[in-house]
Amino acid sequence: MTPSYTNSFSGKGVFPSRYAFTLLIPFRNIFLSPNQLLKRLDLREDHVVLEIGPGPGYFSTHVAKRLTYGRLVLLDIQQEMLDYAKKRLDKKKVTNVDYRLTDGHCLDLEDSVFDRIFMVTVLGEVDNKDGYLEDIHRILKEDGILSISELAGDPDKLSLAEVQSLVSAHGFAVKDVFGSRFNYTVNFTKRTTAP
């Protein structure tokens, strides 16, 4: 995900931080509500969760509040998005969150740390998809879940077939699929045997 700050509001590529406020409109619930996402993630209160590309934190508050004894790590390539999310979460007195800036080329995080890793309308924006997925495989616990959601209207949206093929090529197996071909979440686990 190489930042391109010349992108328009509806163009392909990294979503510009100057339009972050538009990602907070309740209309988004039609496509995927925070409560729907929580059910799909199947979180326990002690999980350690990584959200890749949280933007202004539309889902972050709900996820962090579910993690009574756990932690949420927000990872983004735009410091402005992390600052926006932090301001929102601080205002709601959510304190179990860490904020990490990434260069968009690799995930410089420890091995086998996360119980859940999720991204919503992000994978299509990632330039180095193969490298990211290799890193995700490395940092996800053996019994962890990688959850990818894609929604209608996103100019970078990948089809369900594209996501399944791409992610499966990196040592993952499909666990669950929710929604429709227009708005879906697909959960993956680490594959225990060769494909």
PDB file of C-alpha atoms in Angstrom:
ATOM      1  CA  MET A   1       0.000   0.000   0.000  1.00  0.00           C
ATOM      2  CA  THR A   2       1.984   2.947  -1.196  1.00  0.00           C
ATOM      3  CA  PRO A   3       0.292   6.148  -0.055  1.00  0.00           C
ATOM      4  CA  SER A   4      -1.040   8.268  -2.865  1.00  0.00           C
ATOM      5  CA  TYR A   5      -2.433  11.476  -1.490  1.00  0.00           C
ATOM      6  CA  THR A   6      -3.601  12.633  -4.901  1.00  0.00           C
ATOM      7  CA  ASN A   7      -6.401  10.049  -4.972  1.00  0.00           C
ATOM      8  CA  SER A   8      -9.895  11.369  -5.298  1.00  0.00           C
ATOM      9  CA  PHE A   9     -12.670  10.485  -2.902  1.00  0.00           C
ATOM     10  CA  SER A  10     -13.909   7.651  -5.117  1.00  0.00           C
ATOM     11  CA  GLY A  11     -10.700   6.639  -6.877  1.00  0.00           C
ATOM     12  CA  LYS A  12      -8.667   3.480  -6.616  1.00  0.00           C
ATOM     13  CA  GLY A  13      -5.858   3.155  -4.116  1.00  0.00           C
ATOM     14  CA  VAL A  14      -5.335   4.213  -0.530  1.00  0.00           C
ATOM     15  CA  PHE A  15      -8.308   6.137   0.822  1.00  0.00           C
ATOM     16  CA  PRO A  16      -7.205   9.746   1.434  1.00  0.00           C
ATOM     17  CA  SER A  17      -7.164  10.739   5.102  1.00  0.00           C
ATOM     18  CA  ARG A  18      -8.710  14.126   4.296  1.00  0.00           C
ATOM     19  CA  TYR A  19     -11.976  12.250   3.596  1.00  0.00           C
ATOM     20  CA  ALA A  20     -11.822  10.100   6.751  1.00  0.00           C
ATOM     21  CA  PHE A  21     -15.027  11.618   8.121  1.00  0.00           C
ATOM     22  CA  THR A  22     -17.001   9.997   5.276  1.00  0.00           C
ATOM     23  CA  LEU A  23     -16.020   6.557   6.579  1.00  0.00           C
ATOM     24  CA  LEU A  24     -17.961   7.222   9.776  1.00  0.00           C
ATOM     25  CA  ILE A  25     -21.420   7.717   8.302  1.00  0.00           C
ATOM     26  CA  PRO A  26     -24.029   5.289   9.692  1.00  0.00           C
ATOM     27  CA  PHE A  27     -25.083   4.461   6.114  1.00  0.00           C
ATOM     28  CA  ARG A  28     -22.160   2.007   6.142  1.00  0.00           C
ATOM     29  CA  ASN A  29     -24.232  -0.254   8.403  1.00  0.00           C
ATOM     30  CA  ILE A  30     -26.253  -1.282   5.345  1.00  0.00           C
ATOM     31  CA  PHE A  31     -23.144  -3.012   3.990  1.00  0.00           C
ATOM     32  CA  LEU A  32     -21.517  -4.214   7.221  1.00  0.00           C
ATOM     33  CA  SER A  33     -22.389  -3.043  10.709  1.00  0.00           C
ATOM     34  CA  PRO A  34     -19.939  -3.234  13.615  1.00  0.00           C
ATOM     35  CA  ASN A  35     -22.244  -5.779  15.289  1.00  0.00           C
ATOM     36  CA  GLN A  36     -22.247  -7.994  12.186  1.00  0.00           C
ATOM     37  CA  LEU A  37     -18.465  -7.833  12.058  1.00  0.00           C
ATOM     38  CA  LEU A  38     -18.174  -8.725  15.753  1.00  0.00           C
ATOM     39  CA  LYS A  39     -20.265 -11.861  15.199  1.00  0.00           C
ATOM     40  CA  ARG A  40     -18.160 -12.840  12.197  1.00  0.00           C
ATOM     41  CA  LEU A  41     -14.897 -12.366  14.104  1.00  0.00           C
ATOM     42  CA  ASP A  42     -16.034 -14.644  16.961  1.00  0.00           C
ATOM     43  CA  LEU A  43     -13.972 -12.733  19.524  1.00  0.00           C
ATOM     44  CA  ARG A  44     -13.134 -13.750  23.065  1.00  0.00           C
ATOM     45  CA  GLU A  45     -12.568 -11.064  25.662  1.00  0.00           C
ATOM     46  CA  ASP A  46      -8.877 -11.979  26.054  1.00  0.00           C
ATOM     47  CA  HIS A  47      -7.957 -11.985  22.355  1.00  0.00           C
ATOM     48  CA  VAL A  48      -5.167  -9.929  20.861  1.00  0.00           C
ATOM     49  CA  VAL A  49      -6.478  -8.494  17.584  1.00  0.00           C
ATOM     50  CA  LEU A  50      -4.845  -6.672  14.677  1.00  0.00           C
ATOM     51  CA  GLU A  51      -6.923  -4.377  12.484  1.00  0.00           C
ATOM     52  CA  ILE A  52      -5.141  -3.539   9.240  1.00  0.00           C
ATOM     53  CA  GLY A  53      -6.214  -0.250   7.672  1.00  0.00           C
ATOM     54  CA  PRO A  54      -8.647   0.956  10.341  1.00  0.00           C
ATOM     55  CA  GLY A  55      -9.117   4.377   8.806  1.00  0.00           C
ATOM     56  CA  PRO A  56     -10.779   6.604  11.419  1.00  0.00           C
ATOM     57  CA  GLY A  57     -11.767   3.591  13.539  1.00  0.00           C
ATOM     58  CA  TYR A  58     -15.315   2.854  12.395  1.00  0.00           C
ATOM     59  CA  PHE A  59     -15.116  -0.747  13.663  1.00  0.00           C
ATOM     60  CA  SER A  60     -12.298  -0.231  16.183  1.00  0.00           C
ATOM     61  CA  THR A  61     -14.359   1.051  19.111  1.00  0.00           C
ATOM     62  CA  HIS A  62     -16.715  -1.917  19.002  1.00  0.00           C
ATOM     63  CA  VAL A  63     -13.900  -4.452  18.677  1.00  0.00           C
ATOM     64  CA  ALA A  64     -11.825  -2.893  21.483  1.00  0.00           C
ATOM     65  CA  LYS A  65     -14.803  -2.802  23.851  1.00  0.00           C
ATOM     66  CA  ARG A  66     -15.354  -6.529  23.262  1.00  0.00           C
ATOM     67  CA  LEU A  67     -11.739  -7.196  24.340  1.00  0.00           C
ATOM     68  CA  THR A  68     -12.214  -6.710  28.084  1.00  0.00           C
ATOM     69  CA  TYR A  69      -8.891  -8.389  28.906  1.00  0.00           C
ATOM     70  CA  GLY A  70      -7.337  -8.279  25.450  1.00  0.00           C
ATOM     71  CA  ARG A  71      -5.757  -5.709  23.142  1.00  0.00           C
ATOM     72  CA  LEU A  72      -6.443  -4.214  19.759  1.00  0.00           C
ATOM     73  CA  VAL A  73      -3.597  -3.054  17.536  1.00  0.00           C
ATOM     74  CA  LEU A  74      -4.440  -0.600  14.751  1.00  0.00           C
ATOM     75  CA  LEU A  75      -2.014  -0.657  11.827  1.00  0.00           C
ATOM     76  CA  ASP A  76      -2.165   1.916   9.037  1.00  0.00           C
ATOM     77  CA  ILE A  77       0.132   3.546   6.480  1.00  0.00           C
ATOM     78  CA  GLN A  78      -1.284   7.007   7.171  1.00  0.00           C
ATOM     79  CA  GLN A  79      -0.382   8.654  10.463  1.00  0.00           C
ATOM     80  CA  GLU A  80      -3.369  10.981   9.981  1.00  0.00           C
ATOM     81  CA  MET A  81      -5.759   8.012  10.035  1.00  0.00           C
ATOM     82  CA  LEU A  82      -4.160   6.635  13.193  1.00  0.00           C
ATOM     83  CA  ASP A  83      -4.388  10.070  14.825  1.00  0.00           C
ATOM     84  CA  TYR A  84      -8.058  10.349  13.846  1.00  0.00           C
ATOM     85  CA  ALA A  85      -8.821   6.877  15.226  1.00  0.00           C
ATOM     86  CA  LYS A  86      -6.910   7.598  18.447  1.00  0.00           C
ATOM     87  CA  LYS A  87      -8.825  10.829  18.989  1.00  0.00           C
ATOM     88  CA  ARG A  88     -12.150   9.011  18.544  1.00  0.00           C
ATOM     89  CA  LEU A  89     -11.185   6.110  20.811  1.00  0.00           C
ATOM     90  CA  ASP A  90      -9.753   8.417  23.489  1.00  0.00           C
ATOM     91  CA  LYS A  91     -13.002  10.379  23.463  1.00  0.00           C
ATOM     92  CA  LYS A  92     -14.883   7.125  24.138  1.00  0.00           C
ATOM     93  CA  LYS A  93     -12.363   6.253  26.886  1.00  0.00           C
ATOM     94  CA  VAL A  94     -11.110   3.140  25.086  1.00  0.00           C
ATOM     95  CA  THR A  95      -7.614   2.429  26.405  1.00  0.00           C
ATOM     96  CA  ASN A  96      -6.740  -1.115  25.294  1.00  0.00           C
ATOM     97  CA  VAL A  97      -5.505  -0.029  21.857  1.00  0.00           C
ATOM     98  CA  ASP A  98      -2.026   0.344  20.368  1.00  0.00           C
ATOM     99  CA  TYR A  99      -1.346   2.353  17.209  1.00  0.00           C
ATOM    100  CA  ARG A 100       1.302   1.299  14.703  1.00  0.00           C
ATOM    101  CA  LEU A 101       2.420   3.046  11.537  1.00  0.00           C
ATOM    102  CA  THR A 102       3.620   0.786   8.715  1.00  0.00           C
ATOM    103  CA  ASP A 103       5.447   1.498   5.479  1.00  0.00           C
ATOM    104  CA  GLY A 104       2.967  -0.567   3.481  1.00  0.00           C
ATOM    105  CA  HIS A 105       5.542  -3.113   2.346  1.00  0.00           C
ATOM    106  CA  CYS A 106       5.759  -5.493   5.289  1.00  0.00           C
ATOM    107  CA  LEU A 107       4.274  -6.098   8.720  1.00  0.00           C
ATOM    108  CA  ASP A 108       7.102  -5.572  11.183  1.00  0.00           C
ATOM    109  CA  LEU A 109       5.417  -7.404  14.056  1.00  0.00           C
ATOM    110  CA  GLU A 110       6.352 -10.385  16.239  1.00  0.00           C
ATOM    111  CA  ASP A 111       5.580 -13.975  15.229  1.00  0.00           C
ATOM    112  CA  SER A 112       2.427 -15.777  16.430  1.00  0.00           C
ATOM    113  CA  VAL A 113       0.995 -12.861  18.420  1.00  0.00           C
ATOM    114  CA  PHE A 114      -2.532 -12.352  17.113  1.00  0.00           C
ATOM    115  CA  ASP A 115      -5.704 -14.375  17.703  1.00  0.00           C
ATOM    116  CA  ARG A 116      -7.543 -12.425  15.020  1.00  0.00           C
ATOM    117  CA  ILE A 117      -6.370 -10.273  12.138  1.00  0.00           C
ATOM    118  CA  PHE A 118      -8.996  -8.432  10.162  1.00  0.00           C
ATOM    119  CA  MET A 119      -9.320  -5.906   7.383  1.00  0.00           C
ATOM    120  CA  VAL A 120     -12.378  -4.309   5.828  1.00  0.00           C
ATOM    121  CA  THR A 121     -12.065  -3.022   2.235  1.00  0.00           C
ATOM    122  CA  VAL A 122      -8.275  -2.959   2.518  1.00  0.00           C
ATOM    123  CA  LEU A 123      -6.735  -5.930   0.694  1.00  0.00           C
ATOM    124  CA  GLY A 124      -7.463  -4.456  -2.747  1.00  0.00           C
ATOM    125  CA  GLU A 125      -5.441  -1.353  -1.801  1.00  0.00           C
ATOM    126  CA  VAL A 126      -2.346  -3.341  -0.823  1.00  0.00           C
ATOM    127  CA  ASP A 127       0.390  -3.256  -3.474  1.00  0.00           C
ATOM    128  CA  ASN A 128       2.435  -6.093  -1.978  1.00  0.00           C
ATOM    129  CA  LYS A 129      -0.394  -8.565  -1.339  1.00  0.00           C
ATOM    130  CA  ASP A 130       1.889 -11.611  -1.380  1.00  0.00           C
ATOM    131  CA  GLY A 131       4.307 -10.108   1.134  1.00  0.00           C
ATOM    132  CA  TYR A 132       1.481  -8.970   3.408  1.00  0.00           C
ATOM    133  CA  LEU A 133      -0.155 -12.391   3.373  1.00  0.00           C
ATOM    134  CA  GLU A 134       3.162 -14.099   4.154  1.00  0.00           C
ATOM    135  CA  ASP A 135       3.631 -11.731   7.095  1.00  0.00           C
ATOM    136  CA  ILE A 136       0.044 -12.288   8.258  1.00  0.00           C
ATOM    137  CA  HIS A 137       0.630 -16.044   8.228  1.00  0.00           C
ATOM    138  CA  ARG A 138       3.742 -15.503  10.356  1.00  0.00           C
ATOM    139  CA  ILE A 139       2.165 -13.197  12.967  1.00  0.00           C
ATOM    140  CA  LEU A 140      -1.162 -15.065  13.317  1.00  0.00           C
ATOM    141  CA  LYS A 141      -1.354 -17.699  16.055  1.00  0.00           C
ATOM    142  CA  GLU A 142      -1.765 -21.309  14.919  1.00  0.00           C
ATOM    143  CA  ASP A 143      -5.435 -21.336  15.948  1.00  0.00           C
ATOM    144  CA  GLY A 144      -6.045 -17.739  14.843  1.00  0.00           C
ATOM    145  CA  ILE A 145      -8.392 -16.384  12.195  1.00  0.00           C
ATOM    146  CA  LEU A 146      -7.698 -14.014   9.321  1.00  0.00           C
ATOM    147  CA  SER A 147     -10.912 -12.188   8.407  1.00  0.00           C
ATOM    148  CA  ILE A 148     -11.270 -10.231   5.166  1.00  0.00           C
ATOM    149  CA  SER A 149     -14.371  -8.203   4.314  1.00  0.00           C
ATOM    150  CA  GLU A 150     -15.079  -6.597   0.949  1.00  0.00           C
ATOM    151  CA  LEU A 151     -18.037  -4.303   0.312  1.00  0.00           C
ATOM    152  CA  ALA A 152     -19.927  -3.069  -2.723  1.00  0.00           C
ATOM    153  CA  GLY A 153     -18.948   0.394  -3.897  1.00  0.00           C
ATOM    154  CA  ASP A 154     -15.262   0.089  -3.019  1.00  0.00           C
ATOM    155  CA  PRO A 155     -13.291   0.788  -6.222  1.00  0.00           C
ATOM    156  CA  ASP A 156     -10.564  -1.620  -5.038  1.00  0.00           C
ATOM    157  CA  LYS A 157     -12.979  -4.424  -4.145  1.00  0.00           C
ATOM    158  CA  LEU A 158     -11.741  -7.933  -4.833  1.00  0.00           C
ATOM    159  CA  SER A 159     -14.208 -10.671  -5.690  1.00  0.00           C
ATOM    160  CA  LEU A 160     -14.742 -13.515  -3.255  1.00  0.00           C
ATOM    161  CA  ALA A 161     -13.054 -15.893  -5.713  1.00  0.00           C
ATOM    162  CA  GLU A 162     -10.020 -13.582  -6.005  1.00  0.00           C
ATOM    163  CA  VAL A 163      -9.646 -13.326  -2.228  1.00  0.00           C
ATOM    164  CA  GLN A 164     -10.051 -17.068  -1.687  1.00  0.00           C
ATOM    165  CA  SER A 165      -7.492 -17.881  -4.380  1.00  0.00           C
ATOM    166  CA  LEU A 166      -4.966 -15.283  -3.262  1.00  0.00           C
ATOM    167  CA  VAL A 167      -5.145 -16.034   0.458  1.00  0.00           C
ATOM    168  CA  SER A 168      -5.283 -19.823   0.024  1.00  0.00           C
ATOM    169  CA  ALA A 169      -2.010 -19.650  -1.923  1.00  0.00           C
ATOM    170  CA  HIS A 170      -0.296 -18.440   1.271  1.00  0.00           C
ATOM    171  CA  GLY A 171      -1.043 -21.332   3.611  1.00  0.00           C
ATOM    172  CA  PHE A 172      -4.623 -20.544   4.595  1.00  0.00           C
ATOM    173  CA  ALA A 173      -7.874 -22.500   4.299  1.00  0.00           C
ATOM    174  CA  VAL A 174     -11.379 -21.049   4.125  1.00  0.00           C
ATOM    175  CA  LYS A 175     -13.219 -21.470   7.430  1.00  0.00           C
ATOM    176  CA  ASP A 176     -16.400 -19.405   6.961  1.00  0.00           C
ATOM    177  CA  VAL A 177     -18.032 -17.201   4.345  1.00  0.00           C
ATOM    178  CA  PHE A 178     -20.694 -14.662   5.346  1.00  0.00           C
ATOM    179  CA  GLY A 179     -22.856 -12.355   3.259  1.00  0.00           C
ATOM    180  CA  SER A 180     -23.218 -12.289  -0.513  1.00  0.00           C
ATOM    181  CA  ARG A 181     -20.917 -11.789  -3.467  1.00  0.00           C
ATOM    182  CA  PHE A 182     -21.540  -8.027  -3.165  1.00  0.00           C
ATOM    183  CA  ASN A 183     -20.791  -7.654   0.552  1.00  0.00           C
ATOM    184  CA  TYR A 184     -18.942 -10.505   2.175  1.00  0.00           C
ATOM    185  CA  THR A 185     -16.609 -11.583   4.930  1.00  0.00           C
ATOM    186  CA  VAL A 186     -14.415 -14.626   4.508  1.00  0.00           C
ATOM    187  CA  ASN A 187     -12.560 -16.114   7.469  1.00  0.00           C
ATOM    188  CA  PHE A 188      -9.416 -18.163   7.026  1.00  0.00           C
ATOM    189  CA  THR A 189      -7.418 -20.411   9.318  1.00  0.00           C
ATOM    190  CA  LYS A 190      -3.870 -21.603   8.871  1.00  0.00           C
ATOM    191  CA  ARG A 191      -3.843 -24.706   6.724  1.00  0.00           C
ATOM    192  CA  THR A 192      -2.553 -27.736   8.605  1.00  0.00           C
ATOM    193  CA  THR A 193      -1.846 -29.871   5.539  1.00  0.00           C
ATOM    194  CA  ALA A 194      -0.645 -29.164   2.019  1.00  0.00           C
ATOM    195  CA  PRO A 195      -3.342 -28.060  -0.466  1.00  0.00           C
TER     196      PRO A 195
END
